[in-house]
C-alpha atoms as one frame of an Amber mdcrd trajectory, in Angstrom:
protein
  -0.556  91.306-111.351  -2.392  94.432-112.484  -5.968  95.651-111.900  -8.509
  93.573-113.904 -10.276  94.984-116.997 -13.209  96.468-115.056 -10.754  98.595
-113.057  -8.107  99.216-115.721  -8.943 102.922-116.105 -10.386 103.902-112.724
  -9.068 106.824-110.706  -9.794 108.776-107.562 -11.402 111.411-109.786 -14.053
 109.061-111.194 -14.921 107.501-107.836 -18.394 108.923-107.183 -18.720 109.626
-103.485 -22.054 109.642-101.688 -22.528 113.086-100.069 -24.353 111.390 -97.237
 -21.352 109.191 -96.432 -18.390 111.450 -95.538 -16.151 108.429 -94.902 -15.976
 107.884 -98.676 -14.462 111.304 -99.411 -12.185 110.935 -96.379 -10.906 107.612
 -97.744 -10.144 109.192-101.122  -8.079 111.950 -99.523  -6.248 109.515 -97.240
  -5.331 107.291-100.186  -4.210 110.270-102.286  -1.876 111.204 -99.454  -0.624
 107.645 -99.123   0.181 107.513-102.851   2.070 110.815-102.569   4.139 109.411
 -99.709   5.266 106.587-101.978   6.782 109.008-104.501  10.164 109.071-102.851
  11.564 111.438-105.454  10.593 109.275-108.406  10.885 110.757-111.877   8.067
 111.695-114.218   7.447 108.094-115.109   7.551 106.946-111.501  10.533 104.684
-112.049  13.797 104.504-110.150  17.220 103.540-111.326  17.914  99.962-110.348
  21.303  98.407-109.681  22.233  94.809-110.352  24.616  94.410-107.426  23.436
  96.942-104.874  20.134  97.093-103.048  18.961 100.613-102.266  16.814 101.373
 -99.265  13.269 102.229-100.251  11.574 105.424 -99.132   9.286 104.740 -96.214
   5.884 106.262 -95.679   6.177 108.995 -93.086   5.268 107.458 -89.767   2.665
 104.878 -88.830   1.878 101.555 -90.500   3.173 100.667 -93.945  -0.270  99.881
 -95.240  -3.842 101.003 -95.805  -6.755  98.687 -95.052 -10.114  99.541 -96.658
 -12.919  98.093 -94.576 -16.583  98.301 -95.518 -19.607  96.449 -96.807 -19.927
  95.062-100.316 -20.550  97.530-103.101 -19.082 100.689-101.510 -16.296 100.906
-104.115 -13.347  99.474-102.181 -11.860  97.723-105.237 -12.269 100.926-107.263
 -10.282 102.823-104.628  -7.635 100.104-104.344  -7.108 100.082-108.106  -7.056
 103.901-108.106  -4.241 103.775-105.548  -2.330 101.375-107.799  -2.736 103.729
-110.766  -1.878 106.841-108.705   1.285 105.434-107.128   4.225 107.002-109.002
   6.094 103.863-109.913   6.543 101.831-113.079   3.955  99.029-113.495   6.600
  96.373-112.868   7.224  97.923-109.431   3.567  97.601-108.383   1.474  94.449
-107.902  -2.320  94.059-107.702  -4.181  90.824-107.033  -6.855  89.191-104.950
  -6.005  87.450-101.705  -6.623  84.104-103.419  -4.262  85.058-106.261  -1.573
  85.996-103.727  -1.770  82.639-101.959  -1.793  80.911-105.360   1.380  82.824
-106.260   3.067  81.424-103.179   1.909  77.955-104.221   3.320  78.408-107.714
   6.661  80.056-106.866   7.312  78.849-103.341   7.527  81.102-100.298  11.125
  82.290-100.618  10.834  83.083-104.326   7.582  84.985-103.720   9.299  87.089
-101.059  12.230  87.715-103.413   9.934  88.641-106.308   7.629  90.987-104.387
  10.392  92.578-102.277  11.464  94.569-105.313   8.063  96.269-105.507   7.032
  99.690-104.272   3.415  98.668-103.579   1.380  95.476-103.141  -2.429  95.790
-103.390  -4.486  92.864-102.079  -8.189  92.780-102.939 -10.784  90.759-101.000
  -8.495  90.037 -98.061  -9.901  87.047 -96.203  -8.486  84.384 -93.922 -10.399
  81.157 -94.333  -8.055  78.755 -92.542  -5.176  78.783 -90.033  -2.623  77.865
 -92.709  -3.409  81.027 -94.662  -3.167  83.070 -91.475   0.400  81.980 -90.713
   1.462  82.106 -94.378   0.189  85.623 -95.092   1.302  87.001 -91.732   4.849
  85.804 -92.378   4.843  86.945 -96.022   3.599  90.467 -95.303   6.037  90.808
 -92.416   8.922  90.002 -94.776   7.660  92.455 -97.383   7.234  95.272 -94.856
  10.824  94.666 -93.705  11.889  95.015 -97.353  10.130  98.389 -97.578   7.075
  97.339 -99.603   3.954  99.412 -98.973   0.713  97.460 -98.572  -2.938  98.162
 -99.303  -5.870  95.800 -98.915  -9.654  95.636 -99.063 -11.944  93.458 -97.002
 -15.386  93.225 -95.472 -13.769  92.400 -92.124 -11.633  94.485 -89.791  -8.013
  93.265 -89.528  -8.433  92.150 -85.924 -11.551  90.141 -86.836 -10.123  88.165
 -89.774 -10.977  84.480 -89.582 -13.718  85.039 -87.028 -16.529  82.509 -87.392
 -14.500  80.324 -89.774 -11.816  78.745 -87.608 -10.446  79.060 -84.073  -9.123
  82.561 -84.607  -8.240  82.885 -80.939  -5.568  80.225 -81.397  -3.875  82.384
 -84.009  -4.383  85.735 -82.309  -0.690  86.674 -82.441  -0.563  86.216 -86.224
  -3.815  88.135 -86.708  -2.616  90.986 -84.481   0.648  91.006 -86.421  -1.280
  91.453 -89.661  -3.362  94.249 -88.144  -0.234  96.135 -87.039   0.849  96.597
 -90.665  -2.249  98.615 -91.599  -4.072 101.845 -90.931  -7.771 101.054 -91.230
 -10.054 103.248 -93.340 -13.734 102.546 -92.714 -15.894 103.176 -95.807 -19.632
 103.372 -95.183 -22.449 103.433 -97.709 -24.941 101.389 -99.677 -24.199  99.038
-102.565 -23.400 101.370-105.484 -24.052  98.569-107.992 -27.764  98.902-107.305
 -28.023 102.472-106.012 -31.008 104.110-107.721 -31.265 101.392-110.365 -34.369
  99.386-111.292 -34.852  95.927-109.843 -32.757  93.137-111.270 -34.329  91.394
-114.269 -36.274  88.224-113.508 -34.713  84.933-114.663 -35.454  84.031-118.277
 -36.791  80.791-119.728 -34.472  77.952-120.749 -35.501  78.555-124.345 -34.520
  82.239-124.246 -31.144  81.497-122.644 -30.358  78.725-125.120 -31.363  80.860
-128.096 -29.225  83.756-126.863 -26.173  81.504-126.531 -26.591  80.409-130.144
 -26.822  83.969-131.476 -24.141  85.729-129.396 -20.534  85.244-130.589 -18.285
  84.042-127.799 -21.143  83.046-125.475 -20.947  79.940-123.318 -23.944  77.720
-122.537 -24.022  75.460-119.486 -26.514  73.702-117.280 -25.962  75.156-113.814
 -25.526  71.836-111.923 -23.030  70.694-114.581 -21.097  73.942-114.186 -20.904
  73.498-110.413 -19.623  69.962-110.925 -16.981  71.219-113.361 -15.804  73.879
-110.900 -15.070  71.141-108.368 -12.493  69.697-110.783 -10.734  72.992-111.595
  -8.511  74.803-109.111  -9.952  78.253-108.274  -6.681  79.834-109.418  -7.665
  78.782-112.958 -11.152  80.299-112.959  -9.868  83.546-114.426  -8.204  81.780
-117.348 -11.385  79.757-117.829 -13.275  83.021-118.361 -10.821  84.469-120.880
 -12.417  85.025-124.269 -15.952  84.417-122.993 -18.226  87.279-124.094 -21.342
  86.165-122.213 -22.275  83.377-119.805 -25.619  81.647-120.423 -26.862  79.343
-117.658 -29.929  77.115-117.536 -31.457  75.575-114.435 -29.931  77.885-111.816
 -30.872  76.603-108.377 -29.865  76.748-104.698 -26.257  75.797-103.911 -26.122
  72.379-102.212 -23.169  72.909 -99.837 -20.658  75.435 -98.595 -17.641  74.178
-100.573 -19.603  74.542-103.808 -20.849  77.965-102.707 -17.326  79.252-102.091
 -16.193  78.063-105.527 -19.095  79.936-107.108 -18.080  83.082-105.209 -14.636
  82.937-106.849 -16.180  82.442-110.297 -18.554  85.371-109.729 -15.597  87.583
-108.805 -13.651  86.614-111.943 -16.689  87.214-114.188 -17.286  90.583-112.560
 -13.638  91.576-112.974 -13.898  90.796-116.691 -17.319  92.451-117.125 -18.880
  89.249-118.517 -22.722  89.489-118.533 -24.687  86.511-117.196 -28.035  85.437
-118.683 -29.769  82.768-116.635 -32.917  80.726-116.140 -34.075  79.190-112.875
 -34.150  80.926-109.490 -33.026  84.559-108.967 -29.449  84.994-107.788 -30.577
  86.187-104.360 -31.947  82.673-103.753 -28.658  80.855-104.456 -27.492  80.636
-100.852 -29.375  79.150 -97.929 -30.323  81.131 -94.825 -27.719  79.141 -92.903
 -25.009  80.236 -95.361 -26.125  83.867 -95.284 -25.945  83.867 -91.489 -22.608
  82.031 -91.242 -18.956  83.017 -91.244 -18.810  83.494 -95.028 -21.964  85.600
 -95.267 -20.145  88.692 -96.556 -18.656  86.706 -99.418 -22.090  85.399-100.359
 -23.692  88.837-100.274 -20.873  90.166-102.461 -21.467  87.337-104.942 -25.213
  88.063-105.026 -24.533  91.754-105.613 -22.053  91.103-108.419 -24.082  88.395
-110.156 -27.176  90.612-110.011 -25.201  93.437-111.634 -24.020  91.044-114.373
 -27.606  89.844-114.880 -28.645  93.465-115.374 -25.806  93.846-117.916 -27.204
  90.809-119.766 -30.703  92.216-120.135 -30.068  93.163-123.758 -28.901  89.646
-124.615 -32.472  88.363-124.315 -33.489  90.943-126.903 -30.793  89.578-129.230
 -32.276  86.131-128.770 -35.754  87.407-129.603 -34.585  89.229-132.734 -32.866
  86.051-133.912 -36.017  83.964-134.063
């Protein structure tokens, strides 16, 4: 549970703030201070001596909540800042954990609740990216888990497109689980980060979709490239648990897709969002034919409870399509 390859070397220093958005610089300074509070007298390597038979109390952050919650639109650099906090926290890597919200719930599924609490309670910091509550079960599970970890002295940090008190809104009867949602909110100090999508700030328009012939030719000439018909890929995703999408992407150097078209239903759309996130984390370019990525989701989807997830997916897939622009040139040179 470490930051993915795209964020393996990020820092507060290489986070480029927008001068017109002071909240970005304010967030950097707040997170620097939070990381410093987690030092607790750690040595040069950030480690602490551990005892087999005695549990030492962990240093607490001075006052206030035990967590930082980065709220803002897609593309303002929240994951960059979260990963920077992980890197800046003076603790050995085995005392820090970084993962998406989905990966955290999958960890509970794999280890069981009590073992997850036991495993993570020994950490100095838990970073949760893309914090979302899509169903009541997740609400109760995560509320209970984070409460246990805070009691154990674990510091928390999370990113989301939704304020803590608004989690689950528009997706299930959040009012019925208000106590759990308020309990989650109490663990965090919220940092609002404003700004436009940095992935497309000042850049040329995304490349238009290519022809099936170009995509197929590129797949044949690029080592490690995959080639799939888009409807077949969506069907395959329905038979693979989302927790395995990351492993499915391992070793893939480029994704080539033919026949990209509108997503037929919300369940399929949400699976594609997870795949887009894993491809983006691994910096895998996507070369595609069919409709542009901003036409994947229906107006109903883009106006519904998951709209922020869909806009994030569009932003990330468009960035990966821009990264793949040179792959079409490889295909042309290989005629």
